PDB file of C-alpha atoms in Angstrom:
ATOM      1  CA  UNK A  25      29.473 -22.064 -11.204  1.00  0.00           C
ATOM      2  CA  UNK A  26      26.055 -20.890  -9.989  1.00  0.00           C
ATOM      3  CA  UNK A  27      25.750 -18.226 -12.663  1.00  0.00           C
ATOM      4  CA  UNK A  28      26.789 -20.709 -15.364  1.00  0.00           C
ATOM      5  CA  UNK A  29      24.042 -23.104 -14.207  1.00  0.00           C
ATOM      6  CA  UNK A  30      21.405 -20.360 -14.496  1.00  0.00           C
ATOM      7  CA  UNK A  31      22.674 -19.113 -17.859  1.00  0.00           C
ATOM      8  CA  UNK A  32      22.592 -22.662 -19.265  1.00  0.00           C
ATOM      9  CA  UNK A  33      19.091 -23.268 -17.851  1.00  0.00           C
ATOM     10  CA  UNK A  34      17.640 -19.971 -19.051  1.00  0.00           C
ATOM     11  CA  UNK A  35      19.673 -19.376 -22.210  1.00  0.00           C
ATOM     12  CA  UNK A  36      20.314 -15.709 -21.430  1.00  0.00           C
ATOM     13  CA  UNK A  37      22.732 -13.911 -19.140  1.00  0.00           C
ATOM     14  CA  UNK A  38      20.286 -11.069 -18.490  1.00  0.00           C
ATOM     15  CA  UNK A  39      17.429 -13.423 -17.625  1.00  0.00           C
ATOM     16  CA  UNK A  40      19.758 -15.485 -15.432  1.00  0.00           C
ATOM     17  CA  UNK A  41      20.783 -12.375 -13.498  1.00  0.00           C
ATOM     18  CA  UNK A  42      17.147 -11.353 -13.004  1.00  0.00           C
ATOM     19  CA  UNK A  43      16.122 -14.809 -11.764  1.00  0.00           C
ATOM     20  CA  UNK A  44      19.154 -15.025  -9.461  1.00  0.00           C
ATOM     21  CA  UNK A  45      18.383 -11.554  -8.084  1.00  0.00           C
ATOM     22  CA  UNK A  46      14.781 -12.578  -7.366  1.00  0.00           C
ATOM     23  CA  UNK A  47      15.911 -15.800  -5.746  1.00  0.00           C
ATOM     24  CA  UNK A  48      18.458 -14.149  -3.454  1.00  0.00           C
ATOM     25  CA  UNK A  49      16.020 -11.338  -2.605  1.00  0.00           C
ATOM     26  CA  UNK A  50      13.590 -13.997  -1.402  1.00  0.00           C
ATOM     27  CA  UNK A  51      16.339 -15.792   0.531  1.00  0.00           C
ATOM     28  CA  UNK A  52      17.232 -12.570   2.354  1.00  0.00           C
ATOM     29  CA  UNK A  53      13.552 -11.880   3.101  1.00  0.00           C
ATOM     30  CA  UNK A  54      13.052 -15.467   4.319  1.00  0.00           C
ATOM     31  CA  UNK A  55      16.027 -15.056   6.644  1.00  0.00           C
ATOM     32  CA  UNK A  56      14.624 -11.798   8.006  1.00  0.00           C
ATOM     33  CA  UNK A  57      11.126 -13.181   8.571  1.00  0.00           C
ATOM     34  CA  UNK A  58      11.640 -16.806   9.575  1.00  0.00           C
ATOM     35  CA  UNK A  59      15.022 -17.162  11.298  1.00  0.00           C
ATOM     36  CA  UNK A  60      14.790 -18.786  14.720  1.00  0.00           C
ATOM     37  CA  UNK A  61      17.106 -21.517  15.921  1.00  0.00           C
ATOM     38  CA  UNK A  62      18.150 -22.000  12.283  1.00  0.00           C
ATOM     39  CA  UNK A  63      18.353 -19.714   9.265  1.00  0.00           C
ATOM     40  CA  UNK A  64      15.019 -18.713   7.752  1.00  0.00           C
ATOM     41  CA  UNK A  65      15.726 -20.160   4.319  1.00  0.00           C
ATOM     42  CA  UNK A  66      16.144 -23.601   5.931  1.00  0.00           C
ATOM     43  CA  UNK A  67      12.675 -23.553   7.521  1.00  0.00           C
ATOM     44  CA  UNK A  68       9.485 -24.838   5.918  1.00  0.00           C
ATOM     45  CA  UNK A  69       8.044 -21.313   5.812  1.00  0.00           C
ATOM     46  CA  UNK A  70      11.252 -19.988   4.303  1.00  0.00           C
ATOM     47  CA  UNK A  71      11.289 -22.710   1.655  1.00  0.00           C
ATOM     48  CA  UNK A  72       7.696 -21.997   0.679  1.00  0.00           C
ATOM     49  CA  UNK A  73       8.305 -18.252   0.645  1.00  0.00           C
ATOM     50  CA  UNK A  74      11.306 -18.655  -1.657  1.00  0.00           C
ATOM     51  CA  UNK A  75       9.480 -20.955  -4.072  1.00  0.00           C
ATOM     52  CA  UNK A  76       6.065 -19.271  -4.137  1.00  0.00           C
ATOM     53  CA  UNK A  77       6.532 -15.762  -2.771  1.00  0.00           C
ATOM     54  CA  UNK A  78       4.316 -14.043  -0.245  1.00  0.00           C
ATOM     55  CA  UNK A  79       0.909 -15.681   0.237  1.00  0.00           C
ATOM     56  CA  UNK A  80      -2.190 -13.931  -1.070  1.00  0.00           C
ATOM     57  CA  UNK A  81      -4.055 -14.523   2.194  1.00  0.00           C
ATOM     58  CA  UNK A  82      -3.093 -15.762   5.643  1.00  0.00           C
ATOM     59  CA  UNK A  83      -5.427 -17.511   8.100  1.00  0.00           C
ATOM     60  CA  UNK A  84      -4.238 -17.853  11.679  1.00  0.00           C
ATOM     61  CA  UNK A  85      -5.466 -20.466  14.142  1.00  0.00           C
ATOM     62  CA  UNK A  86      -4.411 -21.167  17.703  1.00  0.00           C
ATOM     63  CA  UNK A  87      -1.410 -23.269  16.601  1.00  0.00           C
ATOM     64  CA  UNK A  88      -1.679 -23.127  12.802  1.00  0.00           C
ATOM     65  CA  UNK A  89      -1.002 -20.642  10.049  1.00  0.00           C
ATOM     66  CA  UNK A  90      -2.436 -21.253   6.596  1.00  0.00           C
ATOM     67  CA  UNK A  91      -0.997 -19.582   3.513  1.00  0.00           C
ATOM     68  CA  UNK A  92      -3.422 -19.297   0.620  1.00  0.00           C
ATOM     69  CA  UNK A  93      -2.252 -18.643  -2.943  1.00  0.00           C
ATOM     70  CA  UNK A  94      -5.560 -18.306  -4.737  1.00  0.00           C
ATOM     71  CA  UNK A  95      -9.217 -17.548  -4.292  1.00  0.00           C
ATOM     72  CA  UNK A  96     -10.408 -21.075  -3.446  1.00  0.00           C
ATOM     73  CA  UNK A  97      -9.488 -21.885   0.148  1.00  0.00           C
ATOM     74  CA  UNK A  98     -10.491 -25.514  -0.439  1.00  0.00           C
ATOM     75  CA  UNK A  99      -7.921 -26.030  -3.228  1.00  0.00           C
ATOM     76  CA  UNK A 100      -5.250 -28.029  -1.396  1.00  0.00           C
ATOM     77  CA  UNK A 101      -2.859 -27.417  -4.311  1.00  0.00           C
ATOM     78  CA  UNK A 102      -2.843 -23.699  -3.439  1.00  0.00           C
ATOM     79  CA  UNK A 103      -3.266 -23.867   0.345  1.00  0.00           C
ATOM     80  CA  UNK A 104      -0.387 -24.658   2.688  1.00  0.00           C
ATOM     81  CA  UNK A 105      -0.888 -25.120   6.428  1.00  0.00           C
ATOM     82  CA  UNK A 106       1.886 -24.881   8.991  1.00  0.00           C
ATOM     83  CA  UNK A 107       1.564 -26.250  12.517  1.00  0.00           C
ATOM     84  CA  UNK A 108       3.441 -24.711  15.419  1.00  0.00           C
ATOM     85  CA  UNK A 109       5.882 -27.140  16.998  1.00  0.00           C
ATOM     86  CA  UNK A 110       8.022 -26.705  20.061  1.00  0.00           C
ATOM     87  CA  UNK A 111      11.667 -27.670  20.097  1.00  0.00           C
ATOM     88  CA  UNK A 112      14.028 -27.762  23.025  1.00  0.00           C
ATOM     89  CA  UNK A 113      13.492 -27.455  26.727  1.00  0.00           C
ATOM     90  CA  UNK A 114      12.928 -24.725  29.341  1.00  0.00           C
ATOM     91  CA  UNK A 115      16.371 -23.227  28.712  1.00  0.00           C
ATOM     92  CA  UNK A 116      15.939 -23.247  24.916  1.00  0.00           C
ATOM     93  CA  UNK A 117      12.193 -22.954  24.256  1.00  0.00           C
ATOM     94  CA  UNK A 118      12.086 -22.565  20.484  1.00  0.00           C
ATOM     95  CA  UNK A 119       8.902 -22.581  18.483  1.00  0.00           C
ATOM     96  CA  UNK A 120       8.864 -23.141  14.767  1.00  0.00           C
ATOM     97  CA  UNK A 121       6.342 -23.879  12.046  1.00  0.00           C
ATOM     98  CA  UNK A 122       6.231 -27.201  10.176  1.00  0.00           C
ATOM     99  CA  UNK A 123       4.452 -27.587   6.851  1.00  0.00           C
ATOM    100  CA  UNK A 124       1.652 -30.136   7.001  1.00  0.00           C
ATOM    101  CA  UNK A 125       2.597 -32.008   3.861  1.00  0.00           C
ATOM    102  CA  UNK A 126       0.158 -33.416   1.325  1.00  0.00           C
ATOM    103  CA  UNK A 127       1.137 -35.983  -1.360  1.00  0.00           C
ATOM    104  CA  UNK A 128       0.298 -33.522  -4.152  1.00  0.00           C
ATOM    105  CA  UNK A 129       2.867 -31.023  -2.840  1.00  0.00           C
ATOM    106  CA  UNK A 130       5.697 -32.945  -4.488  1.00  0.00           C
ATOM    107  CA  UNK A 131       4.303 -32.314  -7.971  1.00  0.00           C
ATOM    108  CA  UNK A 132       3.458 -28.698  -7.124  1.00  0.00           C
ATOM    109  CA  UNK A 133       6.989 -28.127  -5.849  1.00  0.00           C
ATOM    110  CA  UNK A 134       8.434 -29.773  -8.963  1.00  0.00           C
ATOM    111  CA  UNK A 135       6.292 -27.583 -11.241  1.00  0.00           C
ATOM    112  CA  UNK A 136       7.346 -24.457  -9.383  1.00  0.00           C
ATOM    113  CA  UNK A 137      11.029 -25.383  -9.615  1.00  0.00           C
ATOM    114  CA  UNK A 138      10.587 -25.822 -13.364  1.00  0.00           C
ATOM    115  CA  UNK A 139       9.056 -22.353 -13.532  1.00  0.00           C
ATOM    116  CA  UNK A 140      12.150 -20.988 -11.786  1.00  0.00           C
ATOM    117  CA  UNK A 141      14.421 -22.833 -14.235  1.00  0.00           C
ATOM    118  CA  UNK A 142      12.519 -21.375 -17.194  1.00  0.00           C
ATOM    119  CA  UNK A 143      12.347 -17.849 -15.775  1.00  0.00           C
ATOM    120  CA  UNK A 144       8.539 -17.884 -15.569  1.00  0.00           C
ATOM    121  CA  UNK A 145       8.765 -16.836 -11.923  1.00  0.00           C
ATOM    122  CA  UNK A 146       9.496 -13.297 -13.149  1.00  0.00           C
ATOM    123  CA  UNK A 147       6.429 -13.168 -15.388  1.00  0.00           C
ATOM    124  CA  UNK A 148       3.638 -14.336 -13.125  1.00  0.00           C
ATOM    125  CA  UNK A 149       2.788 -14.956  -9.550  1.00  0.00           C
ATOM    126  CA  UNK A 150       1.898 -18.384  -8.254  1.00  0.00           C
ATOM    127  CA  UNK A 151      -0.429 -20.062  -9.176  1.00  0.00           C
TER     128      UNK A 151
END
């Protein structure tokens, strides 16, 4: 079923296999890098990593991490900030990173999903 979806979206079995391979490679990497109390692909960082790939630059603050996908650090369409949040109690002291959402992110996410569905993700890096 999954392969049929990709073949219908992309119009080519070879392209569908390449896009699926890239997607699942990113899922595995997200799980390796971001798994905590839940699987890495389910986290905000994992989601962003799968959609956009590795950030070009990373800025670290005391309780923030900012991923930058471009040369202009003021471009909020290419800059994603995560804030460290604690979950649990003394017996289960988990920390995880939550994306500080901006209203424009919905259109950016939609555009990126369309790039996946057209296979453009294989041709160019975000942005």
